[in-house]
mmCIF file of C-alpha atoms in Angstrom:
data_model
loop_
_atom_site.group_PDB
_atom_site.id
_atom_site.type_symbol
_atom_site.label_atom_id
_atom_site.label_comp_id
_atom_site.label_asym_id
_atom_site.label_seq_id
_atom_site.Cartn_x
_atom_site.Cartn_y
_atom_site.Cartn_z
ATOM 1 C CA UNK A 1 0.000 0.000 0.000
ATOM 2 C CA UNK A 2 3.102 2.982 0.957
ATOM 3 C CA UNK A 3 4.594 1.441 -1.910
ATOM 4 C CA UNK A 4 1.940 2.229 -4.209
ATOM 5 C CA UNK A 5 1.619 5.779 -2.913
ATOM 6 C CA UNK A 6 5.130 6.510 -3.171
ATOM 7 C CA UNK A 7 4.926 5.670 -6.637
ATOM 8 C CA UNK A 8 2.084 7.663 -7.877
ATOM 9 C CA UNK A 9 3.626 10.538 -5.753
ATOM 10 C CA UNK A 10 6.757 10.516 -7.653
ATOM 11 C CA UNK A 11 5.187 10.191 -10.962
ATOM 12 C CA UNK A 12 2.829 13.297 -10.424
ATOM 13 C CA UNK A 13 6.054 14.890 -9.498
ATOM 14 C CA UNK A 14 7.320 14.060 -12.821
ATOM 15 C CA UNK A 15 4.541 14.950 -15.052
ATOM 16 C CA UNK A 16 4.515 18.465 -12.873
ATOM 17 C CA UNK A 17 8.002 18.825 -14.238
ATOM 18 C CA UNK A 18 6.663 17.712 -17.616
ATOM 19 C CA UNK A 19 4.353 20.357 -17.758
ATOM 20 C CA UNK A 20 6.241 23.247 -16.488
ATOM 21 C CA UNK A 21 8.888 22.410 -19.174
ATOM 22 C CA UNK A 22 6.467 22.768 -21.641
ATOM 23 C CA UNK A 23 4.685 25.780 -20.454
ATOM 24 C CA UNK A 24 7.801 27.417 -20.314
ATOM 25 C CA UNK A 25 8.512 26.254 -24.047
ATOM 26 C CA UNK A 26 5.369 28.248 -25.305
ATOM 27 C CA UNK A 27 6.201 30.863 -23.013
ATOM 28 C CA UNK A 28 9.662 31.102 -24.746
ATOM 29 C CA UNK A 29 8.051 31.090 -28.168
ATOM 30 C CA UNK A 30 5.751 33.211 -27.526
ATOM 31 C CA UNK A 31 8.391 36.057 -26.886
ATOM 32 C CA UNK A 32 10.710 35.302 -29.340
ATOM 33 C CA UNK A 33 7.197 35.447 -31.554
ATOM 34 C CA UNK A 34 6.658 38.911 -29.462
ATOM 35 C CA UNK A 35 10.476 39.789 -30.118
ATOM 36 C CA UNK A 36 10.079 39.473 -33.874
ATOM 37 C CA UNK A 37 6.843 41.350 -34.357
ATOM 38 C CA UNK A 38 8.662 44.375 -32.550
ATOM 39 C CA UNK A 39 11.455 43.926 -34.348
ATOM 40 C CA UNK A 40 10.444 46.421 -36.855
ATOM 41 C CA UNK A 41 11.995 50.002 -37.550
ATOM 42 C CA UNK A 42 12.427 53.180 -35.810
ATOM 43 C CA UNK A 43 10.669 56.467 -36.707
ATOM 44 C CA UNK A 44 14.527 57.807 -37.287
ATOM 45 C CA UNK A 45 14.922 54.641 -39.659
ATOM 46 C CA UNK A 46 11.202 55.446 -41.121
ATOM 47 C CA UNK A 47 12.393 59.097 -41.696
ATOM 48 C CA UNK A 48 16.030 58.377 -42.819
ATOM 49 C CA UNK A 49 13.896 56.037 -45.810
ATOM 50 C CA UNK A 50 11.276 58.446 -46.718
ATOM 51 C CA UNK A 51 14.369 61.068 -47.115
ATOM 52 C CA UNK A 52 16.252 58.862 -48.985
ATOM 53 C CA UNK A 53 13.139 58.355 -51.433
ATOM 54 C CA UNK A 54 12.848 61.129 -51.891
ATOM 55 C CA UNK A 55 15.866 61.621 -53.429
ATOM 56 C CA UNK A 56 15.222 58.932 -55.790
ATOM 57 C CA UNK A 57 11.729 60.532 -56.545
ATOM 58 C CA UNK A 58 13.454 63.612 -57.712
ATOM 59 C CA UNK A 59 16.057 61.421 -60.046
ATOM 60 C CA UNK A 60 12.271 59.911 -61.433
ATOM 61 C CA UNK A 61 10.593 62.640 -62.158
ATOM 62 C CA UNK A 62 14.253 64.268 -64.192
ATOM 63 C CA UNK A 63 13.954 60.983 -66.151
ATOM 64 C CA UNK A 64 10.461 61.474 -67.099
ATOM 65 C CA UNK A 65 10.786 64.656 -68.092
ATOM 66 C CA UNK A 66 14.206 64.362 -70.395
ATOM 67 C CA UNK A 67 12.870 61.466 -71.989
ATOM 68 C CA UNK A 68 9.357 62.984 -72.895
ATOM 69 C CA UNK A 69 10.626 65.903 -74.453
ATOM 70 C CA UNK A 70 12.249 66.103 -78.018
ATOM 71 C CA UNK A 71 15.695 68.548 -77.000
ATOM 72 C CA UNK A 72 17.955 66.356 -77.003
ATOM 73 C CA UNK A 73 20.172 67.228 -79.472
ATOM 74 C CA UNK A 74 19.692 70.721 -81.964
ATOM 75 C CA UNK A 75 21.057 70.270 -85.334
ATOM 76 C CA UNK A 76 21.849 73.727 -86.929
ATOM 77 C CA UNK A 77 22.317 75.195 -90.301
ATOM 78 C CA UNK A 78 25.005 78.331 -90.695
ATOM 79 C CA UNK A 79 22.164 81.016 -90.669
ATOM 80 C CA UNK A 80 23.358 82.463 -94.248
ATOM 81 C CA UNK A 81 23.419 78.928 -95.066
ATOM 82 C CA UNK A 82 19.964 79.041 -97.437
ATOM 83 C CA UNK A 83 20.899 83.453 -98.477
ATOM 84 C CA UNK A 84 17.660 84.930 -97.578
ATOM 85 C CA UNK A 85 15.704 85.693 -94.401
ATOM 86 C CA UNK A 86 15.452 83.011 -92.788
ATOM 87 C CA UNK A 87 17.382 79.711 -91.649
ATOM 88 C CA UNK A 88 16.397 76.114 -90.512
ATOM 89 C CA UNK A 89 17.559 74.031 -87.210
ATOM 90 C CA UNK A 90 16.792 70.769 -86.143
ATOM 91 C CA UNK A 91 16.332 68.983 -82.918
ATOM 92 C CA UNK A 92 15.177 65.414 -81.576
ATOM 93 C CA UNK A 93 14.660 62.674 -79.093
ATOM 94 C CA UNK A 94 14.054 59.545 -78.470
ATOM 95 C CA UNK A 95 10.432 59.440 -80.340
ATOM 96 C CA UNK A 96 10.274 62.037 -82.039
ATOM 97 C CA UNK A 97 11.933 65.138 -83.964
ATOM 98 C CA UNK A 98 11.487 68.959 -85.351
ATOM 99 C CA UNK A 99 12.310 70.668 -87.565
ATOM 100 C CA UNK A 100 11.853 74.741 -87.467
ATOM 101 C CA UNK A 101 12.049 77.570 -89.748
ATOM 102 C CA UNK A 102 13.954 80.607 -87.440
ATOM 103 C CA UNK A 103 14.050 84.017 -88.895
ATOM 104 C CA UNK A 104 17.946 85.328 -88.947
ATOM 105 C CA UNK A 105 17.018 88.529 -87.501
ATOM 106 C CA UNK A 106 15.972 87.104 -84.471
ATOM 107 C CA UNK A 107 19.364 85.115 -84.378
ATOM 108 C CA UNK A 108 22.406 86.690 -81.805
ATOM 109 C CA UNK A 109 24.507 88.418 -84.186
ATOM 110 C CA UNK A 110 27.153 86.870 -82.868
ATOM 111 C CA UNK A 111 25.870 83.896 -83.879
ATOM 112 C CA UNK A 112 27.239 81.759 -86.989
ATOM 113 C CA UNK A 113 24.827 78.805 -86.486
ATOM 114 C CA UNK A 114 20.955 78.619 -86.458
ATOM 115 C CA UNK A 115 18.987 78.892 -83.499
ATOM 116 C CA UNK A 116 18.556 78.667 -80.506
ATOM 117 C CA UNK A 117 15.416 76.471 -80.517
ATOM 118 C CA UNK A 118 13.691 78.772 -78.579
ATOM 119 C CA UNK A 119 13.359 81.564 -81.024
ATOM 120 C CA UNK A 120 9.761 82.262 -82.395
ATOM 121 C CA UNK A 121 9.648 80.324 -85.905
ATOM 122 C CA UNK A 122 7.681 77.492 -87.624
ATOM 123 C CA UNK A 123 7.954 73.907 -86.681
ATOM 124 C CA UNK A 124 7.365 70.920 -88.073
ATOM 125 C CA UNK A 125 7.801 67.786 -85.677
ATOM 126 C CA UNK A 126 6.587 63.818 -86.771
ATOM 127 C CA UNK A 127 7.225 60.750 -84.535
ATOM 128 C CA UNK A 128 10.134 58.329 -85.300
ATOM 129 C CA UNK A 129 9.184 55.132 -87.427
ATOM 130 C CA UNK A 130 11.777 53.353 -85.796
ATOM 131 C CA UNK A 131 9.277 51.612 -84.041
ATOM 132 C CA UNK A 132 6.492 51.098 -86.318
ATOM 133 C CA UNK A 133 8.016 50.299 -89.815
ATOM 134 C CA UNK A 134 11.595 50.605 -88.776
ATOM 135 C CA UNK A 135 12.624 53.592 -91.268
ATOM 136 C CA UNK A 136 15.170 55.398 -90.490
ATOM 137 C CA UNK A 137 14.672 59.203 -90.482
ATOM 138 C CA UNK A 138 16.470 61.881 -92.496
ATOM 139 C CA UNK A 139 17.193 65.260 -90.947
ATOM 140 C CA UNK A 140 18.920 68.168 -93.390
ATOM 141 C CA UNK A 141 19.832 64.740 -96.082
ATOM 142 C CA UNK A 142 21.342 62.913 -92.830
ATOM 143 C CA UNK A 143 20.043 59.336 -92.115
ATOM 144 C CA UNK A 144 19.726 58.147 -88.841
ATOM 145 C CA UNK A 145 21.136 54.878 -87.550
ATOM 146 C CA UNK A 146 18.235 52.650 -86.361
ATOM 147 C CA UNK A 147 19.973 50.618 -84.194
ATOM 148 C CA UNK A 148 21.690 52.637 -82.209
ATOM 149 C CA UNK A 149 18.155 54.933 -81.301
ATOM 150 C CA UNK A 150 16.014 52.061 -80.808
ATOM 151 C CA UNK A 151 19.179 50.725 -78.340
ATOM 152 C CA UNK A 152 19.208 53.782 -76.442
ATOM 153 C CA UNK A 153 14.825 54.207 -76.529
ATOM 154 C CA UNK A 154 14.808 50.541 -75.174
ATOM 155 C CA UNK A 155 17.421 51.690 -72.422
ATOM 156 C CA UNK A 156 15.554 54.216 -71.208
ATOM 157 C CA UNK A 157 12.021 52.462 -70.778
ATOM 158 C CA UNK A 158 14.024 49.557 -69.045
ATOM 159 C CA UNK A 159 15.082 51.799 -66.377
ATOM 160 C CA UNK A 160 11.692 53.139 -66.025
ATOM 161 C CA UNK A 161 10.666 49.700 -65.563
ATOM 162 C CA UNK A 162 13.130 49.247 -62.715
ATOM 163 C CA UNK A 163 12.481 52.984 -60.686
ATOM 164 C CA UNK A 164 9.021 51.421 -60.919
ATOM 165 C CA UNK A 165 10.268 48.101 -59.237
ATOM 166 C CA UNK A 166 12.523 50.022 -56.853
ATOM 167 C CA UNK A 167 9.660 52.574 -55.841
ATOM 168 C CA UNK A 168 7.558 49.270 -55.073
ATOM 169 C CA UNK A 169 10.139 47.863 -52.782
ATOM 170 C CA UNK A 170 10.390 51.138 -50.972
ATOM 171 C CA UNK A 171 6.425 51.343 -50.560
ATOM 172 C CA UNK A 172 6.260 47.434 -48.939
ATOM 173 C CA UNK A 173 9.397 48.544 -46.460
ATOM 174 C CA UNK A 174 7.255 51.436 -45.315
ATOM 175 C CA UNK A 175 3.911 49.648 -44.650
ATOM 176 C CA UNK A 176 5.267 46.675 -43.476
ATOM 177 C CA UNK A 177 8.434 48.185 -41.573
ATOM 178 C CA UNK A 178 10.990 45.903 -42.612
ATOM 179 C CA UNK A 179 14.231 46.775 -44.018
ATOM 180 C CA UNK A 180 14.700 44.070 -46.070
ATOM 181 C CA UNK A 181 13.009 45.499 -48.999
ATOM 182 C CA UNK A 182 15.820 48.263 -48.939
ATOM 183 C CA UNK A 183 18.085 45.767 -50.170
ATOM 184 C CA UNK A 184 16.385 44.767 -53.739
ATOM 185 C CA UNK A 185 15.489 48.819 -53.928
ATOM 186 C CA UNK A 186 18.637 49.903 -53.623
ATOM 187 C CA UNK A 187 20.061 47.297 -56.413
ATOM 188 C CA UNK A 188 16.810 48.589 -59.106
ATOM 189 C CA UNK A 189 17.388 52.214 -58.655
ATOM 190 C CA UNK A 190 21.573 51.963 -58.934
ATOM 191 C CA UNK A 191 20.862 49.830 -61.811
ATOM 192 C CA UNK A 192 17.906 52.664 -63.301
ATOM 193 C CA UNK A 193 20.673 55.304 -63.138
ATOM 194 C CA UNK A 194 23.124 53.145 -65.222
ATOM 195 C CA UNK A 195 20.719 52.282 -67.704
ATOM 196 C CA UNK A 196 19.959 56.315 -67.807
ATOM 197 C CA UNK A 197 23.438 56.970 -68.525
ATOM 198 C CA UNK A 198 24.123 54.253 -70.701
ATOM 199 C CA UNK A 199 21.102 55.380 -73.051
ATOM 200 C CA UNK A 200 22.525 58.784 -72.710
ATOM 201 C CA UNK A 201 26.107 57.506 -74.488
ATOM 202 C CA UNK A 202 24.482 55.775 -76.934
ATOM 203 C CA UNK A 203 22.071 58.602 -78.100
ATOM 204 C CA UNK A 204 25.133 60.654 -78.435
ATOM 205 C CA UNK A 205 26.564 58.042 -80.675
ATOM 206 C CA UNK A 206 23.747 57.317 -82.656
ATOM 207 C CA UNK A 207 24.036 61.540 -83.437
ATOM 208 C CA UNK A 208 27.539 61.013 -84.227
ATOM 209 C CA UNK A 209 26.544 58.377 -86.691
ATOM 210 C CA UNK A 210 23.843 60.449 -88.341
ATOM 211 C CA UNK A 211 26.580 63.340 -88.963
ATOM 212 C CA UNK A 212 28.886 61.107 -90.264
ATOM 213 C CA UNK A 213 26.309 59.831 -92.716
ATOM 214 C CA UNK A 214 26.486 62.886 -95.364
ATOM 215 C CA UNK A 215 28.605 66.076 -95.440
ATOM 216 C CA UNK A 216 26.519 68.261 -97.724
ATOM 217 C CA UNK A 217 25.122 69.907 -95.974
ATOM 218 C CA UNK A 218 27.224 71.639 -92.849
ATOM 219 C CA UNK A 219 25.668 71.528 -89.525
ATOM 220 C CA UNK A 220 26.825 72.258 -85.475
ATOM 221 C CA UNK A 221 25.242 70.266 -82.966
ATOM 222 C CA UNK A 222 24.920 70.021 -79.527
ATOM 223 C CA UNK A 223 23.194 68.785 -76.675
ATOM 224 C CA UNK A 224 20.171 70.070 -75.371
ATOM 225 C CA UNK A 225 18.704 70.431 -71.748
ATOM 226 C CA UNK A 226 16.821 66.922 -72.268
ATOM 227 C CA UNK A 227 20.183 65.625 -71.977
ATOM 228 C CA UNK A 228 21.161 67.712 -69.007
ATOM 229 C CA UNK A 229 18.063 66.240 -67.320
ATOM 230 C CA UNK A 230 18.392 63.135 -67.974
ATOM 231 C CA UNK A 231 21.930 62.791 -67.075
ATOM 232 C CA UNK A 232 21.937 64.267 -63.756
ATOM 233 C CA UNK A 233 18.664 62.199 -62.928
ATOM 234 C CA UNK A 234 21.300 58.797 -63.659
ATOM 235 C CA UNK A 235 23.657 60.819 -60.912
ATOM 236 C CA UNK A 236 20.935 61.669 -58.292
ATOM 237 C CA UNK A 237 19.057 57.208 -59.143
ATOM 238 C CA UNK A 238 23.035 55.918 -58.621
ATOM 239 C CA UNK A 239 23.255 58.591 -55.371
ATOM 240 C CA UNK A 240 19.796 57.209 -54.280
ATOM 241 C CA UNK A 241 19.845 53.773 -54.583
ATOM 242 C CA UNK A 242 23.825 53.925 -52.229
ATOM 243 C CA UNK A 243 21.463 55.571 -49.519
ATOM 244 C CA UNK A 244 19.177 52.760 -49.247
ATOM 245 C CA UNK A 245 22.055 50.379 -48.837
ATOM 246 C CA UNK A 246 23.473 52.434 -46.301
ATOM 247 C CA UNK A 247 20.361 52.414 -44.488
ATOM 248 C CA UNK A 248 19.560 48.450 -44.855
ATOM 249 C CA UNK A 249 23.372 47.813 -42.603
ATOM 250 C CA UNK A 250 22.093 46.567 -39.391
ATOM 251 C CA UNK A 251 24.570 49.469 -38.109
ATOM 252 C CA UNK A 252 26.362 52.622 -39.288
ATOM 253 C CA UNK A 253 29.463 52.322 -41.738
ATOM 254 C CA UNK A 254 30.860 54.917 -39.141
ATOM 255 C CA UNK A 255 30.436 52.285 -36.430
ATOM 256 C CA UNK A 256 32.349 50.000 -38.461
ATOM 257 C CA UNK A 257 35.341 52.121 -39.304
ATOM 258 C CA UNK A 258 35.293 53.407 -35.840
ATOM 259 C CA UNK A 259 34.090 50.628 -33.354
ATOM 260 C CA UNK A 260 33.692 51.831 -30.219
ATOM 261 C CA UNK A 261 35.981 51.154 -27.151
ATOM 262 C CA UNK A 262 34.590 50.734 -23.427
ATOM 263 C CA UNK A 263 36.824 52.027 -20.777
ATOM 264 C CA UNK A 264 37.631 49.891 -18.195
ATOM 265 C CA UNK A 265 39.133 51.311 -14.691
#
């Protein structure tokens, strides 16, 4: 009989310890469950990423402007080229190009070339067939080379396509405040301002080409503020997207150059 007792007192001992363990198990998981859901960021963090976006934002909006707009490049005529009142200029884009009458008194004196663009004149602009029926265009009896604008169009609407995958990372950080989505952000809007550039180069070559293609007719070119745009939005993408990466380190790079050192006594 006090055997059997002993017995059953030890084993409710044991399945005591049983369940304690195993309440304090799902106690632990519960706040490493807790831990993780708080693990989220900072309003400094939050701020630091909105900042940072809006960097990239401004880089965006540059791109969309240069490449909508057909000033890329003016092509000029000497402005006594034709002998009477008035002289001709071209500029372009990537879709489309114009082609405007000037009048030479309106032109600087100072002035050898045709234009600026800005001048009051008559214009006549049509959209590239690159595209459509893949002609190539003739400005002033200069062809265009096909290739190289469809190259550099193509470059440009890819890195649209990744400031639009970029700006969706961004938006999923901020509503679900995680910084992992910095990571991929930061790699689409670095490569974006590449790609800008890159189109930028080979726009400038494709004018190059179409120069090269006759010398009848003399002409000075140059690049317009399309360019300018466009350009410095590549600058401010590639400045943008090293931000996020800076802020998607689990610590400052200053930290990391200069650890910090406790003082013992």
């Amino acid at each position: 009989m006090w055997s059997n007792l002993f017995v059953q007192q030890e084993e409710d001992g044991r399945m005591g310890v049983v369940g304690a363990g195993q309440g304090g198990g799902l106690a632990g998981m519960k706040g490493l469950r807790g831990q993780r859901r708080t693990n989220k960021m900072s309003d400094s963090q939050e701020g630091k990423i909105k900042l940072a976006f809006f960097v990239a934002i401004v880089g965006v909006t540059l791109t969309v402007l240069g490449m909508g707009t057909e000033f890329w490049v003016e092509l000029a005529q000497p402005k006594d080229f034709s002998g009477n009142q008035t002289c001709q200029m071209a500029h372009y884009g990537l879709w489309k190009g114009c082609v405007r009458t000037l009048w030479v008194a309106d032109i600087d004196p100072e002035r050898t070339s045709c234009g600026p663009a800005e001048l009051p004149g008559e214009s006549n602009c049509t959209y590239f067939k690159f595209f459509t029926s893949g002609e190539n265009a003739v400005i002033f009896k200069k062809t265009t080379n096909r290739n190289l604008n469809l190259a550099a169009a193509v470059l440009a609407l890819l890195s649209l396509t990744m400031m639009v995958m970029g700006s969706i990372c961004i938006a999923m950080s901020l509503s679900k405040g995680v910084l992992f989505f910095l990571k991929p952000a930061s790699f689409c809007f670095i490569l974006s301002g590449v790609l800008v550039l890159l189109s930028v180069l080979i726009f400038h070559q494709s004018v190059l080409a179409l120069l090269s293609s006759d010398h009848s007719i003399p002409l000075h070119h140059e690049l317009s503020w399309s360019v300018a745009c466009v350009g410095s939005a590549g600058a401010i993408l590639i400045f943008g997207g090293f931000l996020f990466i800076v802020l998607a380190l689990p610590f400052s790079p200053w930290q990391r150059c200069f650890p910090h050192k406790n003082s013992t006594t």
